PDB file of C-alpha atoms in Angstrom:
ATOM      1  CA  ALA K   1    -144.673  11.478 180.762  1.00  0.00           C
ATOM      2  CA  CYS K   2    -146.730  12.107 177.643  1.00  0.00           C
ATOM      3  CA  PHE K   3    -147.264  15.513 176.008  1.00  0.00           C
ATOM      4  CA  ALA K   4    -149.655  16.468 173.200  1.00  0.00           C
ATOM      5  CA  VAL K   5    -148.188  18.970 170.734  1.00  0.00           C
ATOM      6  CA  ALA K   6    -149.627  20.853 167.753  1.00  0.00           C
ATOM      7  CA  GLY K   7    -147.625  19.432 164.866  1.00  0.00           C
ATOM      8  CA  VAL K   8    -146.280  16.309 163.192  1.00  0.00           C
ATOM      9  CA  VAL K   9    -144.314  14.136 165.629  1.00  0.00           C
ATOM     10  CA  VAL K  10    -141.375  12.257 164.097  1.00  0.00           C
ATOM     11  CA  ASP K  11    -138.721  10.475 166.180  1.00  0.00           C
ATOM     12  CA  ASN K  12    -140.233  12.019 169.322  1.00  0.00           C
ATOM     13  CA  THR K  13    -139.630  15.558 168.025  1.00  0.00           C
ATOM     14  CA  CYS K  14    -142.057  18.161 166.720  1.00  0.00           C
ATOM     15  CA  ASN K  15    -141.929  21.545 165.017  1.00  0.00           C
ATOM     16  CA  LEU K  16    -145.014  23.387 166.261  1.00  0.00           C
ATOM     17  CA  VAL K  17    -146.606  24.695 163.064  1.00  0.00           C
ATOM     18  CA  ASN K  18    -148.396  27.768 164.432  1.00  0.00           C
ATOM     19  CA  LEU K  19    -145.720  28.844 166.946  1.00  0.00           C
ATOM     20  CA  GLY K  20    -142.419  28.095 165.247  1.00  0.00           C
ATOM     21  CA  TRP K  21    -141.146  26.165 168.286  1.00  0.00           C
ATOM     22  CA  ARG K  22    -139.279  22.863 168.242  1.00  0.00           C
ATOM     23  CA  MET K  23    -139.845  20.254 170.943  1.00  0.00           C
ATOM     24  CA  ASP K  24    -137.698  17.184 171.531  1.00  0.00           C
ATOM     25  CA  GLY K  25    -139.111  14.571 173.887  1.00  0.00           C
ATOM     26  CA  ASP K  26    -135.691  13.023 174.550  1.00  0.00           C
ATOM     27  CA  GLU K  27    -134.170  16.397 175.478  1.00  0.00           C
ATOM     28  CA  ILE K  28    -137.100  17.151 177.793  1.00  0.00           C
ATOM     29  CA  CYS K  29    -136.639  13.726 179.373  1.00  0.00           C
ATOM     30  CA  ASP K  30    -132.925  14.375 180.059  1.00  0.00           C
ATOM     31  CA  LYS K  31    -133.471  17.889 181.449  1.00  0.00           C
ATOM     32  CA  LEU K  32    -136.373  16.929 183.720  1.00  0.00           C
ATOM     33  CA  GLY K  33    -134.923  13.613 184.818  1.00  0.00           C
ATOM     34  CA  PHE K  34    -137.907  11.519 183.705  1.00  0.00           C
ATOM     35  CA  ALA K  35    -137.627   7.870 182.748  1.00  0.00           C
ATOM     36  CA  GLN K  36    -139.419   8.500 179.447  1.00  0.00           C
ATOM     37  CA  VAL K  37    -141.104  11.408 177.657  1.00  0.00           C
ATOM     38  CA  HIS K  38    -143.357  10.765 174.673  1.00  0.00           C
ATOM     39  CA  LEU K  39    -144.697  13.451 172.336  1.00  0.00           C
ATOM     40  CA  ILE K  40    -147.904  12.808 170.431  1.00  0.00           C
ATOM     41  CA  ASN K  41    -149.913  14.994 168.072  1.00  0.00           C
ATOM     42  CA  ASP K  42    -152.519  17.112 169.862  1.00  0.00           C
ATOM     43  CA  PHE K  43    -155.303  15.742 167.735  1.00  0.00           C
ATOM     44  CA  GLU K  44    -154.144  12.215 168.371  1.00  0.00           C
ATOM     45  CA  ALA K  45    -154.863  13.090 172.003  1.00  0.00           C
ATOM     46  CA  GLN K  46    -158.315  14.365 170.992  1.00  0.00           C
ATOM     47  CA  GLY K  47    -158.940  11.048 169.265  1.00  0.00           C
ATOM     48  CA  TYR K  48    -158.048   9.059 172.375  1.00  0.00           C
ATOM     49  CA  GLY K  49    -160.281  11.402 174.358  1.00  0.00           C
ATOM     50  CA  ILE K  50    -163.199  10.360 172.165  1.00  0.00           C
ATOM     51  CA  LEU K  51    -162.716   6.800 173.444  1.00  0.00           C
ATOM     52  CA  THR K  52    -163.492   7.980 176.990  1.00  0.00           C
ATOM     53  CA  LEU K  53    -166.857   9.529 176.085  1.00  0.00           C
ATOM     54  CA  ASP K  54    -170.246   8.546 177.364  1.00  0.00           C
ATOM     55  CA  VAL K  55    -171.865   9.390 174.040  1.00  0.00           C
ATOM     56  CA  ASP K  56    -175.405   9.497 175.433  1.00  0.00           C
ATOM     57  CA  GLN K  57    -174.459  12.058 178.082  1.00  0.00           C
ATOM     58  CA  GLU K  58    -171.586  13.993 176.522  1.00  0.00           C
ATOM     59  CA  CYS K  59    -172.574  14.380 172.876  1.00  0.00           C
ATOM     60  CA  GLU K  60    -175.340  15.845 170.758  1.00  0.00           C
ATOM     61  CA  ILE K  61    -176.475  13.854 167.752  1.00  0.00           C
ATOM     62  CA  LEU K  62    -176.135  15.665 164.428  1.00  0.00           C
ATOM     63  CA  ASN K  63    -176.850  12.645 162.235  1.00  0.00           C
ATOM     64  CA  ASP K  64    -178.745   9.817 163.908  1.00  0.00           C
ATOM     65  CA  ALA K  65    -177.404   6.729 162.139  1.00  0.00           C
ATOM     66  CA  PRO K  66    -176.599   3.334 163.679  1.00  0.00           C
ATOM     67  CA  VAL K  67    -173.061   2.958 165.052  1.00  0.00           C
ATOM     68  CA  ILE K  68    -171.257  -0.082 163.640  1.00  0.00           C
ATOM     69  CA  SER K  69    -169.010  -1.600 166.297  1.00  0.00           C
ATOM     70  CA  GLY K  70    -165.396  -1.962 165.146  1.00  0.00           C
ATOM     71  CA  ALA K  71    -165.851   0.253 162.088  1.00  0.00           C
ATOM     72  CA  PRO K  72    -163.469   3.186 161.536  1.00  0.00           C
ATOM     73  CA  MET K  73    -164.110   6.362 163.492  1.00  0.00           C
ATOM     74  CA  ALA K  74    -163.075   9.928 162.697  1.00  0.00           C
ATOM     75  CA  VAL K  75    -162.698  13.173 164.591  1.00  0.00           C
ATOM     76  CA  LEU K  76    -162.254  16.769 163.496  1.00  0.00           C
ATOM     77  CA  GLY K  77    -162.249  19.934 165.486  1.00  0.00           C
ATOM     78  CA  ALA K  78    -161.888  23.653 164.952  1.00  0.00           C
ATOM     79  CA  GLY K  79    -159.714  25.507 167.429  1.00  0.00           C
ATOM     80  CA  THR K  80    -156.731  27.750 166.731  1.00  0.00           C
ATOM     81  CA  GLY K  81    -156.366  25.592 163.618  1.00  0.00           C
ATOM     82  CA  LEU K  82    -158.290  22.597 162.291  1.00  0.00           C
ATOM     83  CA  GLY K  83    -157.404  19.145 163.575  1.00  0.00           C
ATOM     84  CA  GLU K  84    -158.349  15.839 161.963  1.00  0.00           C
ATOM     85  CA  ALA K  85    -157.694  12.211 162.870  1.00  0.00           C
ATOM     86  CA  PHE K  86    -159.129   8.753 162.305  1.00  0.00           C
ATOM     87  CA  LEU K  87    -159.331   5.634 164.446  1.00  0.00           C
ATOM     88  CA  THR K  88    -159.087   1.954 163.539  1.00  0.00           C
ATOM     89  CA  THR K  89    -159.021  -1.206 165.627  1.00  0.00           C
ATOM     90  CA  GLY K  90    -155.541  -2.562 166.293  1.00  0.00           C
ATOM     91  CA  HIS K  91    -153.895  -5.792 167.370  1.00  0.00           C
ATOM     92  CA  ASN K  92    -154.775  -5.099 171.016  1.00  0.00           C
ATOM     93  CA  GLY K  93    -158.458  -5.334 170.104  1.00  0.00           C
ATOM     94  CA  ASP K  94    -159.219  -1.670 170.811  1.00  0.00           C
ATOM     95  CA  TYR K  95    -158.999   1.540 168.810  1.00  0.00           C
ATOM     96  CA  GLU K  96    -155.727   3.227 167.862  1.00  0.00           C
ATOM     97  CA  VAL K  97    -155.679   6.861 166.732  1.00  0.00           C
ATOM     98  CA  TRP K  98    -153.929   7.988 163.564  1.00  0.00           C
ATOM     99  CA  PRO K  99    -153.349  11.756 163.390  1.00  0.00           C
ATOM    100  CA  THR K 100    -153.415  13.605 160.088  1.00  0.00           C
ATOM    101  CA  GLU K 101    -152.646  17.104 158.844  1.00  0.00           C
ATOM    102  CA  GLY K 102    -155.928  17.276 156.939  1.00  0.00           C
ATOM    103  CA  GLY K 103    -156.537  20.818 158.165  1.00  0.00           C
ATOM    104  CA  HIS K 104    -153.755  21.927 155.829  1.00  0.00           C
ATOM    105  CA  ALA K 105    -155.430  20.445 152.752  1.00  0.00           C
ATOM    106  CA  GLU K 106    -156.870  22.837 150.169  1.00  0.00           C
ATOM    107  CA  PHE K 107    -160.062  24.739 150.874  1.00  0.00           C
ATOM    108  CA  ALA K 108    -162.709  23.894 148.267  1.00  0.00           C
ATOM    109  CA  PRO K 109    -165.080  26.848 147.686  1.00  0.00           C
ATOM    110  CA  ARG K 110    -168.753  26.026 147.195  1.00  0.00           C
ATOM    111  CA  GLN K 111    -171.478  28.058 145.528  1.00  0.00           C
ATOM    112  CA  HIS K 112    -175.227  28.244 145.074  1.00  0.00           C
ATOM    113  CA  GLY K 113    -176.213  29.025 141.508  1.00  0.00           C
ATOM    114  CA  SER K 114    -174.157  31.946 140.220  1.00  0.00           C
ATOM    115  CA  ASP K 115    -173.006  33.045 143.706  1.00  0.00           C
ATOM    116  CA  LYS K 116    -169.181  33.207 143.666  1.00  0.00           C
ATOM    117  CA  LEU K 117    -168.702  34.572 147.184  1.00  0.00           C
ATOM    118  CA  GLN K 118    -166.583  31.706 148.510  1.00  0.00           C
ATOM    119  CA  PHE K 119    -164.377  31.857 145.417  1.00  0.00           C
ATOM    120  CA  GLU K 120    -163.876  35.565 146.093  1.00  0.00           C
ATOM    121  CA  LEU K 121    -163.077  34.720 149.715  1.00  0.00           C
ATOM    122  CA  CYS K 122    -160.447  32.249 148.536  1.00  0.00           C
ATOM    123  CA  ASN K 123    -158.862  34.842 146.233  1.00  0.00           C
ATOM    124  CA  TYR K 124    -158.890  37.434 149.032  1.00  0.00           C
ATOM    125  CA  LEU K 125    -157.087  35.068 151.400  1.00  0.00           C
ATOM    126  CA  MET K 126    -154.546  34.076 148.755  1.00  0.00           C
ATOM    127  CA  ILE K 127    -153.574  37.751 148.532  1.00  0.00           C
ATOM    128  CA  LYS K 128    -153.644  38.210 152.315  1.00  0.00           C
ATOM    129  CA  PHE K 129    -151.355  35.256 152.944  1.00  0.00           C
ATOM    130  CA  SER K 130    -149.235  35.691 149.773  1.00  0.00           C
ATOM    131  CA  ALA K 131    -150.236  32.232 148.592  1.00  0.00           C
ATOM    132  CA  LYS K 132    -149.271  31.235 145.061  1.00  0.00           C
ATOM    133  CA  ALA K 133    -151.927  28.669 144.291  1.00  0.00           C
ATOM    134  CA  ARG K 134    -153.904  27.509 147.327  1.00  0.00           C
ATOM    135  CA  ILE K 135    -155.462  28.263 150.696  1.00  0.00           C
ATOM    136  CA  SER K 136    -155.616  25.727 153.535  1.00  0.00           C
ATOM    137  CA  VAL K 137    -159.043  24.784 154.782  1.00  0.00           C
ATOM    138  CA  GLU K 138    -158.043  25.806 158.324  1.00  0.00           C
ATOM    139  CA  ARG K 139    -157.752  29.413 157.076  1.00  0.00           C
ATOM    140  CA  ILE K 140    -161.568  29.274 157.029  1.00  0.00           C
ATOM    141  CA  VAL K 141    -162.523  26.490 159.451  1.00  0.00           C
ATOM    142  CA  SER K 142    -160.940  27.644 162.723  1.00  0.00           C
ATOM    143  CA  GLY K 143    -161.165  30.496 165.197  1.00  0.00           C
ATOM    144  CA  LYS K 144    -158.796  32.527 163.053  1.00  0.00           C
ATOM    145  CA  GLY K 145    -160.908  31.450 160.083  1.00  0.00           C
ATOM    146  CA  ILE K 146    -163.963  33.214 161.485  1.00  0.00           C
ATOM    147  CA  ALA K 147    -161.867  36.385 161.714  1.00  0.00           C
ATOM    148  CA  ASN K 148    -160.612  35.887 158.149  1.00  0.00           C
ATOM    149  CA  ILE K 149    -164.142  35.456 156.804  1.00  0.00           C
ATOM    150  CA  TYR K 150    -165.405  38.551 158.608  1.00  0.00           C
ATOM    151  CA  GLN K 151    -162.449  40.653 157.387  1.00  0.00           C
ATOM    152  CA  PHE K 152    -163.225  39.623 153.817  1.00  0.00           C
ATOM    153  CA  LEU K 153    -166.897  40.527 154.167  1.00  0.00           C
ATOM    154  CA  ALA K 154    -166.045  43.882 155.789  1.00  0.00           C
ATOM    155  CA  TRP K 155    -163.736  44.612 152.841  1.00  0.00           C
ATOM    156  CA  LYS K 156    -166.323  43.559 150.251  1.00  0.00           C
ATOM    157  CA  TYR K 157    -169.326  45.226 151.884  1.00  0.00           C
ATOM    158  CA  PRO K 158    -167.968  48.315 153.722  1.00  0.00           C
ATOM    159  CA  ASP K 159    -171.433  49.912 153.799  1.00  0.00           C
ATOM    160  CA  LYS K 160    -172.711  47.006 155.929  1.00  0.00           C
ATOM    161  CA  VAL K 161    -170.022  47.233 158.615  1.00  0.00           C
ATOM    162  CA  SER K 162    -171.330  47.871 162.138  1.00  0.00           C
ATOM    163  CA  LYS K 163    -168.878  50.326 163.689  1.00  0.00           C
ATOM    164  CA  THR K 164    -169.641  49.042 167.167  1.00  0.00           C
ATOM    165  CA  VAL K 165    -169.044  45.390 166.267  1.00  0.00           C
ATOM    166  CA  HIS K 166    -165.998  46.234 164.161  1.00  0.00           C
ATOM    167  CA  ARG K 167    -164.409  48.121 167.051  1.00  0.00           C
ATOM    168  CA  GLU K 168    -165.109  45.205 169.374  1.00  0.00           C
ATOM    169  CA  PHE K 169    -163.495  42.919 166.788  1.00  0.00           C
ATOM    170  CA  LEU K 170    -160.382  45.093 166.480  1.00  0.00           C
ATOM    171  CA  GLY K 171    -160.041  45.981 170.160  1.00  0.00           C
ATOM    172  CA  ALA K 172    -158.827  49.244 171.689  1.00  0.00           C
ATOM    173  CA  VAL K 173    -157.733  51.986 169.282  1.00  0.00           C
ATOM    174  CA  ASP K 174    -154.303  52.325 170.888  1.00  0.00           C
ATOM    175  CA  MET K 175    -153.595  48.585 170.868  1.00  0.00           C
ATOM    176  CA  HIS K 176    -152.533  46.129 168.172  1.00  0.00           C
ATOM    177  CA  ALA K 177    -155.621  44.770 166.383  1.00  0.00           C
ATOM    178  CA  LYS K 178    -157.041  41.734 168.226  1.00  0.00           C
ATOM    179  CA  ASN K 179    -159.152  40.485 165.296  1.00  0.00           C
ATOM    180  CA  ASP K 180    -161.223  38.696 167.915  1.00  0.00           C
ATOM    181  CA  PRO K 181    -163.499  35.994 166.437  1.00  0.00           C
ATOM    182  CA  ALA K 182    -165.491  35.881 169.698  1.00  0.00           C
ATOM    183  CA  ALA K 183    -166.811  39.370 168.903  1.00  0.00           C
ATOM    184  CA  ILE K 184    -168.142  38.112 165.574  1.00  0.00           C
ATOM    185  CA  VAL K 185    -169.722  35.014 167.108  1.00  0.00           C
ATOM    186  CA  GLN K 186    -171.453  37.115 169.763  1.00  0.00           C
ATOM    187  CA  ALA K 187    -172.665  39.715 167.250  1.00  0.00           C
ATOM    188  CA  ALA K 188    -174.102  36.964 165.046  1.00  0.00           C
ATOM    189  CA  ARG K 189    -175.734  35.312 168.042  1.00  0.00           C
ATOM    190  CA  SER K 190    -177.427  38.572 169.081  1.00  0.00           C
ATOM    191  CA  GLY K 191    -178.387  39.441 165.499  1.00  0.00           C
ATOM    192  CA  GLU K 192    -176.870  42.910 165.730  1.00  0.00           C
ATOM    193  CA  CYS K 193    -174.583  42.646 162.690  1.00  0.00           C
ATOM    194  CA  GLU K 194    -175.517  41.321 159.253  1.00  0.00           C
ATOM    195  CA  LEU K 195    -171.894  40.664 158.280  1.00  0.00           C
ATOM    196  CA  ALA K 196    -171.239  38.719 161.471  1.00  0.00           C
ATOM    197  CA  THR K 197    -174.262  36.528 160.750  1.00  0.00           C
ATOM    198  CA  GLN K 198    -173.081  35.991 157.175  1.00  0.00           C
ATOM    199  CA  ALA K 199    -169.571  35.160 158.391  1.00  0.00           C
ATOM    200  CA  MET K 200    -170.913  32.495 160.738  1.00  0.00           C
ATOM    201  CA  ASP K 201    -173.072  30.994 157.992  1.00  0.00           C
ATOM    202  CA  ILE K 202    -169.997  30.682 155.735  1.00  0.00           C
ATOM    203  CA  PHE K 203    -167.934  29.237 158.593  1.00  0.00           C
ATOM    204  CA  THR K 204    -170.588  26.685 159.552  1.00  0.00           C
ATOM    205  CA  SER K 205    -171.188  25.625 155.965  1.00  0.00           C
ATOM    206  CA  ALA K 206    -167.450  25.232 155.285  1.00  0.00           C
ATOM    207  CA  TYR K 207    -167.085  23.251 158.528  1.00  0.00           C
ATOM    208  CA  GLY K 208    -169.876  20.875 157.544  1.00  0.00           C
ATOM    209  CA  ALA K 209    -168.459  20.470 154.037  1.00  0.00           C
ATOM    210  CA  GLU K 210    -165.038  19.549 155.440  1.00  0.00           C
ATOM    211  CA  ALA K 211    -166.653  17.072 157.843  1.00  0.00           C
ATOM    212  CA  GLY K 212    -168.307  15.503 154.808  1.00  0.00           C
ATOM    213  CA  VAL K 213    -164.937  15.251 153.041  1.00  0.00           C
ATOM    214  CA  LEU K 214    -163.481  13.480 156.090  1.00  0.00           C
ATOM    215  CA  ALA K 215    -166.423  11.072 156.083  1.00  0.00           C
ATOM    216  CA  LEU K 216    -165.890  10.327 152.393  1.00  0.00           C
ATOM    217  CA  GLN K 217    -162.242   9.499 153.018  1.00  0.00           C
ATOM    218  CA  TYR K 218    -162.626   7.203 156.035  1.00  0.00           C
ATOM    219  CA  MET K 219    -166.273   6.064 155.913  1.00  0.00           C
ATOM    220  CA  PRO K 220    -166.449   6.257 159.729  1.00  0.00           C
ATOM    221  CA  PHE K 221    -169.496   4.141 160.420  1.00  0.00           C
ATOM    222  CA  GLY K 222    -168.214   3.857 163.998  1.00  0.00           C
ATOM    223  CA  GLY K 223    -168.926   7.568 164.364  1.00  0.00           C
ATOM    224  CA  LEU K 224    -167.641  10.959 163.269  1.00  0.00           C
ATOM    225  CA  PHE K 225    -167.045  13.277 166.228  1.00  0.00           C
ATOM    226  CA  VAL K 226    -166.922  17.065 165.977  1.00  0.00           C
ATOM    227  CA  THR K 227    -164.870  18.519 168.809  1.00  0.00           C
ATOM    228  CA  GLY K 228    -162.609  21.435 169.703  1.00  0.00           C
ATOM    229  CA  GLY K 229    -162.830  24.709 171.584  1.00  0.00           C
ATOM    230  CA  VAL K 230    -164.299  26.721 168.712  1.00  0.00           C
ATOM    231  CA  THR K 231    -166.837  23.958 168.121  1.00  0.00           C
ATOM    232  CA  CYS K 232    -168.110  24.283 171.692  1.00  0.00           C
ATOM    233  CA  LYS K 233    -168.256  28.071 171.423  1.00  0.00           C
ATOM    234  CA  THR K 234    -170.249  27.903 168.166  1.00  0.00           C
ATOM    235  CA  ARG K 235    -172.420  24.899 169.091  1.00  0.00           C
ATOM    236  CA  ASP K 236    -175.709  26.734 168.504  1.00  0.00           C
ATOM    237  CA  PHE K 237    -174.679  27.617 164.941  1.00  0.00           C
ATOM    238  CA  ILE K 238    -173.564  24.041 164.174  1.00  0.00           C
ATOM    239  CA  THR K 239    -176.820  22.569 165.474  1.00  0.00           C
ATOM    240  CA  GLY K 240    -178.843  25.157 163.560  1.00  0.00           C
ATOM    241  CA  GLU K 241    -180.320  26.938 166.576  1.00  0.00           C
ATOM    242  CA  LYS K 242    -178.632  30.119 165.321  1.00  0.00           C
ATOM    243  CA  GLY K 243    -177.779  31.260 161.807  1.00  0.00           C
ATOM    244  CA  ALA K 244    -178.879  29.454 158.671  1.00  0.00           C
ATOM    245  CA  GLU K 245    -180.976  26.401 159.502  1.00  0.00           C
ATOM    246  CA  GLN K 246    -179.004  23.127 159.369  1.00  0.00           C
ATOM    247  CA  SER K 247    -176.142  24.795 157.485  1.00  0.00           C
ATOM    248  CA  PHE K 248    -173.567  22.344 158.882  1.00  0.00           C
ATOM    249  CA  MET K 249    -175.432  19.126 158.098  1.00  0.00           C
ATOM    250  CA  ASN K 250    -176.732  20.366 154.739  1.00  0.00           C
ATOM    251  CA  ALA K 251    -173.143  21.005 153.642  1.00  0.00           C
ATOM    252  CA  PHE K 252    -172.025  17.691 155.174  1.00  0.00           C
ATOM    253  CA  LEU K 253    -174.555  15.769 153.097  1.00  0.00           C
ATOM    254  CA  ASP K 254    -174.115  17.796 149.899  1.00  0.00           C
ATOM    255  CA  LYS K 255    -171.868  15.290 148.140  1.00  0.00           C
ATOM    256  CA  GLY K 256    -173.903  14.407 145.060  1.00  0.00           C
ATOM    257  CA  ARG K 257    -174.155  10.719 144.203  1.00  0.00           C
ATOM    258  CA  VAL K 258    -172.562   9.532 147.459  1.00  0.00           C
ATOM    259  CA  THR K 259    -174.917  11.451 149.755  1.00  0.00           C
ATOM    260  CA  PRO K 260    -176.812   8.210 150.617  1.00  0.00           C
ATOM    261  CA  MET K 261    -173.575   6.774 152.024  1.00  0.00           C
ATOM    262  CA  LEU K 262    -173.024   9.850 154.193  1.00  0.00           C
ATOM    263  CA  MET K 263    -176.538   9.503 155.578  1.00  0.00           C
ATOM    264  CA  ARG K 264    -175.309   6.252 157.177  1.00  0.00           C
ATOM    265  CA  VAL K 265    -172.469   7.979 159.065  1.00  0.00           C
ATOM    266  CA  PRO K 266    -173.297   8.741 162.728  1.00  0.00           C
ATOM    267  CA  VAL K 267    -172.238  12.325 163.508  1.00  0.00           C
ATOM    268  CA  PHE K 268    -171.812  13.594 167.053  1.00  0.00           C
ATOM    269  CA  LEU K 269    -171.026  17.014 168.463  1.00  0.00           C
ATOM    270  CA  VAL K 270    -168.888  16.712 171.598  1.00  0.00           C
ATOM    271  CA  LYS K 271    -170.068  19.044 174.373  1.00  0.00           C
ATOM    272  CA  GLY K 272    -166.905  19.172 176.494  1.00  0.00           C
ATOM    273  CA  GLU K 273    -163.560  20.854 175.852  1.00  0.00           C
ATOM    274  CA  ASP K 274    -161.379  18.399 177.775  1.00  0.00           C
ATOM    275  CA  MET K 275    -160.893  15.704 175.127  1.00  0.00           C
ATOM    276  CA  GLY K 276    -157.183  16.447 174.852  1.00  0.00           C
ATOM    277  CA  GLU K 277    -156.580  16.074 178.585  1.00  0.00           C
ATOM    278  CA  ARG K 278    -158.633  12.899 178.781  1.00  0.00           C
ATOM    279  CA  GLY K 279    -156.981  11.486 175.696  1.00  0.00           C
ATOM    280  CA  ILE K 280    -153.416  12.146 176.811  1.00  0.00           C
ATOM    281  CA  LYS K 281    -154.201  10.414 180.106  1.00  0.00           C
ATOM    282  CA  LEU K 282    -155.541   7.345 178.291  1.00  0.00           C
ATOM    283  CA  LYS K 283    -152.521   7.265 175.970  1.00  0.00           C
ATOM    284  CA  ALA K 284    -150.103   7.599 178.896  1.00  0.00           C
ATOM    285  CA  ILE K 285    -151.798   4.678 180.682  1.00  0.00           C
ATOM    286  CA  ARG K 286    -151.497   2.571 177.530  1.00  0.00           C
ATOM    287  CA  MET K 287    -147.810   3.458 177.186  1.00  0.00           C
ATOM    288  CA  LEU K 288    -147.216   2.496 180.821  1.00  0.00           C
ATOM    289  CA  ARG K 289    -148.846  -0.870 180.197  1.00  0.00           C
ATOM    290  CA  GLU K 290    -146.713  -1.320 177.087  1.00  0.00           C
ATOM    291  CA  ALA K 291    -143.565  -0.546 179.103  1.00  0.00           C
ATOM    292  CA  HIS K 292    -144.570  -3.264 181.582  1.00  0.00           C
ATOM    293  CA  ASN K 293    -145.322  -5.713 178.754  1.00  0.00           C
ATOM    294  CA  SER K 294    -148.987  -5.987 179.672  1.00  0.00           C
ATOM    295  CA  ARG K 295    -149.989  -4.562 176.299  1.00  0.00           C
ATOM    296  CA  MET K 296    -148.537  -4.989 172.824  1.00  0.00           C
ATOM    297  CA  PRO K 297    -146.740  -1.834 171.600  1.00  0.00           C
ATOM    298  CA  SER K 298    -148.686   0.579 169.456  1.00  0.00           C
ATOM    299  CA  LYS K 299    -147.661   0.801 165.815  1.00  0.00           C
ATOM    300  CA  GLY K 300    -148.712   4.423 165.616  1.00  0.00           C
ATOM    301  CA  HIS K 301    -145.486   6.229 166.520  1.00  0.00           C
ATOM    302  CA  MET K 302    -143.580   7.903 163.710  1.00  0.00           C
ATOM    303  CA  CYS K 303    -139.907   6.990 163.308  1.00  0.00           C
ATOM    304  CA  ASN K 304    -137.265   7.453 160.612  1.00  0.00           C
ATOM    305  CA  SER K 305    -138.411   4.354 158.791  1.00  0.00           C
ATOM    306  CA  CYS K 306    -141.965   5.793 158.673  1.00  0.00           C
ATOM    307  CA  TRP K 307    -141.023   9.233 157.313  1.00  0.00           C
TER     308      TRP K 307
END
C-alpha cells in the first residue's frame, strides 16, 4: 500500500505539519497485516499525478511556450497549505518527483510605487502568528491565506467591511468563527464586496509571484503546472476572468532582467482535483514493479543517510 501524507517523509515516517499527527508506515503495515506500506509526501503524489495528464484536455494554458521534452518540470498548488515539487528524468528513463517544503519559505512582499500594503500585511501576520522575523508564503498563498488577507484588510479598512459578507465569513454568531475563505471568493466573484475583491487580487498576485520564484529555481521548460483544490476553486481569478486582469501571470513574469527566460516556461492550470489520487496510484504501480525487479528502484525515498 502507498499513502500520501502532508509532511516530510523520512524513514517511512512523517509528522503531519498542519495536524500534529505522526504516521509510521512500518507500524501501519504491522497493524493492518500488509506486506509493505510506503508513505510519500502528498505533493510528491500531485507530481506523479501530473504525469497522467492529457494536457490538451485537462489543462488550461497560462503561458503558451514550447514544451522541451526531458527538461525539468515543476508543480505548485494552493490548498490547505502550499505544496511545491519538481520533476527530473531518472535512470528508468521517465520522470521522478522530488517533493519540497517550498511553501514554508519566506513570503516576499511586493509593491507598486509607494504602496506598502503587502509589507503591512506581512507585519500584521507576524503579530497574528507571533513570528519573530518571518512569515511563510503559505500564510498568504493557500485557502487559509485568503482568510488571512481578508482579515488584514477588514482590520485596516473597517469602514469598507460588508456586514453581510463578514458574517458569512465568520459563520453563525453562536458558533466558533469559521473564517471561511469560500465566502470571500464568492463575494469577490459576485462583486458585492470591495475588500473581498482586493483580497483575491492580493492572493492571485502573490500566487503568481511564487510560481515565478519556482520557475526561477528549477527552469521547468518541461512545464510548470498549477494545481490544488484552492486553485480549481479560484480558476477564474487566476486566468484573469475575474479580479485584476492577468494578475497571476503579470506577477509571474515580473522578475526584472530574467523575465525573458520566464517567458519560455510553459505554464498550465490543471482543471481537475484528483491529481493526488492519480499520482499515488502511479507511484504504487511503480513500487510494485520495483518489488518484482521489473523496474530499477527509485532514488527518491528519504532515509537516515539522506537526512
